[in-house]
Every structure is written in C-alpha cells, then in structure tokens.
Amino acid sequence: IIEGVGLHGLRPPGEALDLGNSGTSMRLLAGLYAQGRTCVREPAPTRDHTERMLLGLGYPVVREGNRICLEGGGTLKGTFIEVPGDFSSAAFFMVGASIAPGSDLLIEHVGINPTRTGALEILRAMGADITLHNRRQVGGEPVADIHVKSAPLKGIAIPEALVPLAIDEFPALFVAAACAEGETLLRGAAELRVKESDRIQVMAEGLQALGIEARPLEDGLVVKGGPLQGGRVHSHGDHRIAMAFAMAALRASEAVEIEDCANVNTSFPGFVECARQAGLSIEVRHG
C-alpha cells in the first residue's frame, strides 16, 4: 500500500544521488512536484532526453558540472512534440548493412542525441562506412538520415569512455565483432549482466553456437572474428539479443534459428517488416 505524501527536493545538493538513465529521469520528474530544489548527480554521462523535453516544455533545468538541478513548483507549457526514430533500433540495421556484402542502406529521420551514439563511433572505429546526412533539430533533439554501406571491419579494443553511450547496442556490436577481422575487446560493461538477460553470457553462448570464439569476462567480452555458421540460438526472451542474431544471419553459411523472440514485438513491433524490406529473409514460427 502506497499513501501519497508531500514531496521534498533531494538535498543537500552536494549529496544528490548517483543514478542511471531511468533513475535520473524518474527523480527529475518527481522533482517537478517537490518543494525546493532537486539535484541529481551523474558519475558518468547518461541520456539527456528528459532534460531536453523539459526545456522544450518551458521548464528551467540547469546542469552544474555532473549535476542536473531544477526547482519544484513550476509550470509546464503545452507544445507540439515530434519523436524521431530510435537510434538503438536503427543500430541493428547499421550493423546489418555493414556486414552484408554489397549493402547500401539509408535509415531516415533517426535521433542522433550525442548521449546515444556511442555505437556509431565504435562502428566507425571498426572501419564501418557510415555517414550522416540532412542534420537538423526536431523537438529539441538532433536528427539525421544515416547512410550505411558494407565495409570490411576490424577488431578493436572498445574505449571504456564509450560504454555508457552504447550500452544498449552491444548485442548488435558483438555481431559486428564476430564479422570483423581480428579480436574485439570490451571491458567496463558489467551492467550488461543485469539487463533483460545476462547479455555478456547469452551473447557469448549464441556466438559460440554459430562457430565464433567468444570469451566472457566479468565486465565484458572478447570476440574473435571468423566465419559464421548456421545454428540455433536462444535469446532468453531478450529482444535485443533476438534482433542481433537476426542480423548475424546475414553472414551465416546456413539458416539461424532464434528461440523465444516474442518480446521483439514489445520494443520494435515493426522489426520483421523492416528487416524484410531491407532484404532479410525471415520466417516467424508460432508455438
């Protein structure tokens, strides 16, 4: 049983909480209705969509170093909001077009918020041919069309500074690593073990099932690129795992069967249709 009470700002500001993306947004939104000042401290960069939205609705939000602060009791102003395409969803197709020979893909109207595009920097460091066109602002968010051509990829040591900016895209990036020449090393990503699944272990097992050498670490993964075989992988109900292995099938020598994919329809209900439009051959089996 939860009983409503008056909210108070998080204080003193010097002792504000260390939070992740969702926690930061939750407390900032609660702070709108709190008495006094609310400050949230971020030990590492997190997504700033909530701050941008509040500013777009006329609500003052102040960033002081690694702290985000607002005063409660203000007023939100109605406005027209246009939501750009999700970068995390686009990332699967960026990887797919990069690894499939002869690919030339344009993904239109995608949000390129700098707190979200670590995967773009990682793919470029691996040798991906990705360019941004028609840059613009939509609802306070930077947007562009993403043009991807197939290119030979090489393994890299992923800079830890990019980990929080690409945390949701690593299942797709592990597939890129499997198709790259040489070894790719990821460290500093222990958070992947507590996502919808243990994404380090599940991706390692799935890549191994397709003939790729993948060695899980406590806080990351080592992937040695090589030829992908067909086979069966289990997504453990994790939508990003399922979509990542759908892209891996583009380079597999035989069909890839992915189990437990129902959650894909929750996060990306048009994924199968988009994948087919992009040239993938996908058969969905129920039951």
CSV table of C-alpha atoms in Angstrom, one decimal:
chain,number,residue,atom,x,y,z
A,1,ILE,CA,0.0,0.0,0.0
A,2,ILE,CA,1.4,3.4,-1.0
A,3,GLU,CA,0.0,6.5,0.6
A,4,GLY,CA,0.6,9.9,-1.1
A,5,VAL,CA,2.6,12.4,0.9
A,6,GLY,CA,4.2,15.8,0.0
A,7,LEU,CA,7.5,15.5,-1.9
A,8,HIS,CA,10.7,17.4,-0.9
A,9,GLY,CA,13.6,18.2,-3.1
A,10,LEU,CA,16.7,15.9,-2.9
A,11,ARG,CA,19.1,17.8,-0.6
A,12,PRO,CA,21.6,18.9,0.2
A,13,PRO,CA,22.6,19.2,-3.4
A,14,GLY,CA,26.2,18.1,-2.5
A,15,GLU,CA,24.8,14.7,-1.5
A,16,ALA,CA,22.5,14.2,-4.5
A,17,LEU,CA,22.1,10.6,-5.7
A,18,ASP,CA,24.2,8.7,-8.3
A,19,LEU,CA,21.7,7.2,-10.7
A,20,GLY,CA,21.4,5.6,-14.2
A,21,ASN,CA,19.3,6.8,-17.1
A,22,SER,CA,15.9,5.8,-15.8
A,23,GLY,CA,16.6,6.8,-12.2
A,24,THR,CA,17.7,10.3,-13.3
A,25,SER,CA,14.5,10.9,-15.3
A,26,MET,CA,12.3,9.5,-12.6
A,27,ARG,CA,13.7,11.8,-9.9
A,28,LEU,CA,13.7,14.9,-12.1
A,29,LEU,CA,10.1,14.3,-13.0
A,30,ALA,CA,9.3,13.8,-9.3
A,31,GLY,CA,11.2,17.0,-8.6
A,32,LEU,CA,8.6,19.0,-10.6
A,33,TYR,CA,6.1,18.4,-7.8
A,34,ALA,CA,8.5,18.6,-4.9
A,35,GLN,CA,9.1,21.6,-2.6
A,36,GLY,CA,12.5,23.1,-3.1
A,37,ARG,CA,15.4,22.1,-5.3
A,38,THR,CA,16.1,18.7,-6.7
A,39,CYS,CA,19.6,17.8,-7.9
A,40,VAL,CA,20.8,14.5,-9.4
A,41,ARG,CA,24.5,13.7,-9.8
A,42,GLU,CA,25.7,11.5,-12.7
A,43,PRO,CA,29.1,9.7,-12.2
A,44,ALA,CA,29.1,9.0,-15.9
A,45,PRO,CA,27.2,10.6,-18.9
A,46,THR,CA,23.6,9.4,-19.3
A,47,ARG,CA,20.9,10.2,-21.8
A,48,ASP,CA,19.5,13.7,-21.6
A,49,HIS,CA,16.2,13.2,-23.3
A,50,THR,CA,14.2,14.2,-20.2
A,51,GLU,CA,16.2,17.4,-19.7
A,52,ARG,CA,15.7,18.4,-23.4
A,53,MET,CA,11.9,17.6,-23.1
A,54,LEU,CA,11.5,19.7,-20.0
A,55,LEU,CA,13.3,22.6,-21.6
A,56,GLY,CA,11.1,22.2,-24.7
A,57,LEU,CA,8.1,22.5,-22.3
A,58,GLY,CA,9.4,25.7,-20.9
A,59,TYR,CA,10.7,24.3,-17.6
A,60,PRO,CA,14.1,25.5,-16.4
A,61,VAL,CA,16.7,22.8,-16.0
A,62,VAL,CA,20.3,23.6,-15.0
A,63,ARG,CA,23.3,21.5,-15.5
A,64,GLU,CA,26.1,22.2,-13.0
A,65,GLY,CA,29.1,20.0,-13.9
A,66,ASN,CA,27.9,16.4,-13.4
A,67,ARG,CA,24.7,17.5,-11.6
A,68,ILE,CA,21.3,18.3,-13.1
A,69,CYS,CA,19.1,20.6,-11.0
A,70,LEU,CA,15.6,22.0,-11.1
A,71,GLU,CA,13.2,23.9,-8.7
A,72,GLY,CA,9.9,22.3,-7.9
A,73,GLY,CA,6.5,24.0,-8.4
A,74,GLY,CA,7.0,25.4,-11.9
A,75,THR,CA,4.6,25.2,-14.8
A,76,LEU,CA,4.9,23.1,-18.0
A,77,LYS,CA,3.8,24.7,-21.3
A,78,GLY,CA,2.0,22.7,-23.9
A,79,THR,CA,3.8,22.3,-27.2
A,80,PHE,CA,3.9,20.1,-30.3
A,81,ILE,CA,6.3,17.2,-29.9
A,82,GLU,CA,7.7,15.1,-32.8
A,83,VAL,CA,9.6,12.0,-31.8
A,84,PRO,CA,12.5,11.0,-34.1
A,85,GLY,CA,13.4,7.4,-34.9
A,86,ASP,CA,15.1,5.4,-32.2
A,87,PHE,CA,18.9,5.1,-32.6
A,88,SER,CA,19.0,1.8,-30.7
A,89,SER,CA,16.6,0.3,-33.2
A,90,ALA,CA,18.5,1.7,-36.1
A,91,ALA,CA,21.7,0.3,-34.8
A,92,PHE,CA,20.7,-3.3,-35.7
A,93,PHE,CA,20.4,-2.2,-39.3
A,94,MET,CA,23.6,-0.2,-39.2
A,95,VAL,CA,25.4,-3.4,-38.2
A,96,GLY,CA,23.4,-5.5,-40.7
A,97,ALA,CA,24.3,-3.2,-43.6
A,98,SER,CA,27.9,-3.0,-42.5
A,99,ILE,CA,28.4,-6.8,-42.5
A,100,ALA,CA,26.3,-7.8,-45.5
A,101,PRO,CA,28.4,-7.6,-48.8
A,102,GLY,CA,27.1,-5.1,-51.3
A,103,SER,CA,24.7,-3.3,-48.9
A,104,ASP,CA,23.7,0.3,-49.3
A,105,LEU,CA,21.1,1.4,-46.8
A,106,LEU,CA,19.6,4.8,-45.9
A,107,ILE,CA,17.9,5.0,-42.5
A,108,GLU,CA,15.8,8.2,-42.3
A,109,HIS,CA,14.9,10.5,-39.5
A,110,VAL,CA,16.9,8.9,-36.7
A,111,GLY,CA,17.7,10.7,-33.4
A,112,ILE,CA,21.4,11.2,-33.0
A,113,ASN,CA,21.5,12.6,-29.5
A,114,PRO,CA,25.2,12.5,-28.5
A,115,THR,CA,24.4,10.6,-25.3
A,116,ARG,CA,23.1,7.8,-27.5
A,117,THR,CA,25.5,7.4,-30.4
A,118,GLY,CA,28.5,5.6,-28.9
A,119,ALA,CA,27.7,2.7,-31.2
A,120,LEU,CA,28.2,4.9,-34.2
A,121,GLU,CA,31.7,5.9,-33.0
A,122,ILE,CA,32.5,2.3,-32.3
A,123,LEU,CA,31.4,1.1,-35.7
A,124,ARG,CA,33.4,3.8,-37.4
A,125,ALA,CA,36.5,2.9,-35.4
A,126,MET,CA,36.0,-0.7,-36.7
A,127,GLY,CA,36.0,0.6,-40.2
A,128,ALA,CA,32.3,0.9,-41.0
A,129,ASP,CA,31.3,3.2,-43.8
A,130,ILE,CA,28.6,5.4,-42.1
A,131,THR,CA,27.7,9.0,-43.0
A,132,LEU,CA,25.1,11.3,-41.6
A,133,HIS,CA,23.0,13.5,-44.0
A,134,ASN,CA,20.4,16.1,-43.5
A,135,ARG,CA,21.2,17.0,-39.9
A,136,ARG,CA,18.5,19.0,-38.2
A,137,GLN,CA,16.8,19.7,-34.9
A,138,VAL,CA,13.4,18.1,-34.2
A,139,GLY,CA,11.7,18.8,-30.9
A,140,GLY,CA,15.0,19.8,-29.3
A,141,GLU,CA,16.7,16.6,-30.4
A,142,PRO,CA,19.4,16.3,-33.1
A,143,VAL,CA,18.2,14.2,-36.0
A,144,ALA,CA,19.8,12.9,-39.2
A,145,ASP,CA,19.5,10.4,-42.0
A,146,ILE,CA,22.1,7.6,-41.6
A,147,HIS,CA,23.7,6.2,-44.8
A,148,VAL,CA,25.5,2.8,-44.4
A,149,LYS,CA,27.5,0.9,-46.9
A,150,SER,CA,29.1,-2.5,-46.4
A,151,ALA,CA,32.7,-2.3,-45.4
A,152,PRO,CA,35.4,-4.7,-44.1
A,153,LEU,CA,35.5,-4.4,-40.3
A,154,LYS,CA,38.5,-4.9,-38.0
A,155,GLY,CA,38.5,-5.8,-34.3
A,156,ILE,CA,39.3,-3.1,-31.8
A,157,ALA,CA,39.6,-2.5,-28.0
A,158,ILE,CA,36.4,-0.6,-27.3
A,159,PRO,CA,37.2,2.6,-25.4
A,160,GLU,CA,35.6,2.4,-21.9
A,161,ALA,CA,34.5,6.0,-22.2
A,162,LEU,CA,32.1,4.9,-25.0
A,163,VAL,CA,30.5,2.1,-22.9
A,164,PRO,CA,27.7,4.2,-21.3
A,165,LEU,CA,26.9,5.8,-24.7
A,166,ALA,CA,26.4,2.4,-26.3
A,167,ILE,CA,25.2,0.2,-23.5
A,168,ASP,CA,22.0,-0.9,-25.3
A,169,GLU,CA,23.7,-1.5,-28.6
A,170,PHE,CA,26.3,-4.1,-27.5
A,171,PRO,CA,24.4,-7.2,-28.7
A,172,ALA,CA,24.4,-5.7,-32.2
A,173,LEU,CA,28.1,-4.6,-31.8
A,174,PHE,CA,29.1,-8.1,-30.7
A,175,VAL,CA,27.7,-9.4,-34.1
A,176,ALA,CA,29.8,-6.8,-35.9
A,177,ALA,CA,32.8,-8.0,-33.9
A,178,ALA,CA,32.1,-11.6,-35.0
A,179,CYS,CA,32.3,-10.4,-38.6
A,180,ALA,CA,35.4,-8.3,-38.1
A,181,GLU,CA,39.0,-9.3,-38.8
A,182,GLY,CA,40.9,-9.9,-35.6
A,183,GLU,CA,39.8,-9.6,-31.9
A,184,THR,CA,37.4,-7.2,-30.3
A,185,LEU,CA,37.7,-6.5,-26.6
A,186,LEU,CA,35.1,-4.9,-24.4
A,187,ARG,CA,35.7,-4.1,-20.7
A,188,GLY,CA,33.9,-1.9,-18.2
A,189,ALA,CA,30.4,-3.1,-19.2
A,190,ALA,CA,29.3,-5.1,-16.1
A,191,GLU,CA,25.9,-3.5,-16.4
A,192,LEU,CA,25.2,-5.8,-19.4
A,193,ARG,CA,24.9,-8.7,-17.0
A,194,VAL,CA,21.8,-7.2,-15.4
A,195,LYS,CA,19.8,-6.2,-18.4
A,196,GLU,CA,16.8,-8.1,-19.7
A,197,SER,CA,19.2,-11.0,-19.7
A,198,ASP,CA,22.9,-11.5,-18.9
A,199,ARG,CA,23.8,-10.1,-22.2
A,200,ILE,CA,27.5,-11.0,-21.8
A,201,GLN,CA,26.9,-14.7,-21.2
A,202,VAL,CA,23.9,-15.0,-23.6
A,203,MET,CA,25.7,-13.4,-26.5
A,204,ALA,CA,28.8,-15.4,-25.8
A,205,GLU,CA,26.8,-18.6,-25.9
A,206,GLY,CA,24.9,-17.6,-29.0
A,207,LEU,CA,28.1,-16.6,-30.9
A,208,GLN,CA,29.8,-19.9,-29.9
A,209,ALA,CA,26.7,-21.8,-31.2
A,210,LEU,CA,27.4,-20.1,-34.6
A,211,GLY,CA,31.1,-21.1,-34.6
A,212,ILE,CA,32.6,-17.9,-33.2
A,213,GLU,CA,35.2,-17.8,-30.5
A,214,ALA,CA,33.7,-15.6,-27.7
A,215,ARG,CA,35.1,-15.5,-24.2
A,216,PRO,CA,33.0,-13.8,-21.5
A,217,LEU,CA,34.7,-11.6,-18.9
A,218,GLU,CA,33.4,-10.4,-15.6
A,219,ASP,CA,32.8,-6.9,-17.1
A,220,GLY,CA,32.9,-7.6,-20.9
A,221,LEU,CA,33.6,-9.9,-23.7
A,222,VAL,CA,36.4,-10.9,-26.1
A,223,VAL,CA,35.2,-11.8,-29.6
A,224,LYS,CA,37.4,-13.2,-32.3
A,225,GLY,CA,36.0,-12.7,-35.8
A,226,GLY,CA,35.5,-15.6,-38.1
A,227,PRO,CA,33.1,-17.3,-40.4
A,228,LEU,CA,29.6,-17.6,-39.0
A,229,GLN,CA,27.8,-20.9,-39.3
A,230,GLY,CA,24.1,-21.6,-39.1
A,231,GLY,CA,22.6,-22.9,-36.0
A,232,ARG,CA,20.1,-22.4,-33.1
A,233,VAL,CA,20.5,-19.7,-30.5
A,234,HIS,CA,18.3,-18.9,-27.5
A,235,SER,CA,17.5,-15.2,-26.9
A,236,HIS,CA,16.3,-15.9,-23.3
A,237,GLY,CA,13.4,-13.5,-24.0
A,238,ASP,CA,15.7,-10.6,-24.6
A,239,HIS,CA,14.5,-8.5,-27.6
A,240,ARG,CA,18.0,-7.1,-28.4
A,241,ILE,CA,19.6,-10.5,-28.4
A,242,ALA,CA,17.0,-11.8,-30.8
A,243,MET,CA,17.4,-8.8,-33.2
A,244,ALA,CA,21.2,-9.0,-33.0
A,245,PHE,CA,21.2,-12.6,-34.1
A,246,ALA,CA,18.7,-11.9,-36.9
A,247,MET,CA,21.4,-9.6,-38.3
A,248,ALA,CA,24.1,-12.3,-37.8
A,249,ALA,CA,22.1,-14.5,-40.1
A,250,LEU,CA,23.1,-12.1,-43.0
A,251,ARG,CA,26.6,-13.6,-42.8
A,252,ALA,CA,25.9,-17.1,-41.7
A,253,SER,CA,26.6,-20.0,-44.0
A,254,GLU,CA,23.2,-21.6,-43.2
A,255,ALA,CA,20.0,-20.6,-41.5
A,256,VAL,CA,19.9,-19.2,-38.0
A,257,GLU,CA,17.0,-20.2,-35.7
A,258,ILE,CA,16.4,-17.8,-32.8
A,259,GLU,CA,14.2,-19.0,-30.0
A,260,ASP,CA,11.9,-17.0,-27.6
A,261,CYS,CA,11.5,-13.8,-29.6
A,262,ALA,CA,8.1,-12.6,-28.6
A,263,ASN,CA,9.5,-9.6,-26.7
A,264,VAL,CA,10.7,-8.1,-30.0
A,265,ASN,CA,7.1,-7.1,-30.7
A,266,THR,CA,7.1,-5.0,-27.5
A,267,SER,CA,10.2,-2.9,-28.2
A,268,PHE,CA,10.2,-2.9,-32.0
A,269,PRO,CA,6.8,-4.2,-33.3
A,270,GLY,CA,7.8,-3.5,-36.9
A,271,PHE,CA,11.1,-5.2,-36.8
A,272,VAL,CA,10.3,-8.2,-39.0
A,273,GLU,CA,8.7,-6.0,-41.6
A,274,CYS,CA,11.6,-3.5,-41.7
A,275,ALA,CA,14.1,-6.4,-41.9
A,276,ARG,CA,12.3,-7.9,-44.8
A,277,GLN,CA,12.2,-4.5,-46.6
A,278,ALA,CA,15.9,-4.3,-46.0
A,279,GLY,CA,16.4,-7.7,-47.7
A,280,LEU,CA,16.5,-10.2,-44.9
A,281,SER,CA,14.6,-13.5,-45.3
A,282,ILE,CA,12.8,-14.0,-42.0
A,283,GLU,CA,10.2,-16.7,-41.2
A,284,VAL,CA,8.3,-16.4,-38.0
A,285,ARG,CA,7.0,-19.6,-36.3
A,286,HIS,CA,4.5,-19.5,-33.5
A,287,GLY,CA,4.1,-22.1,-30.8
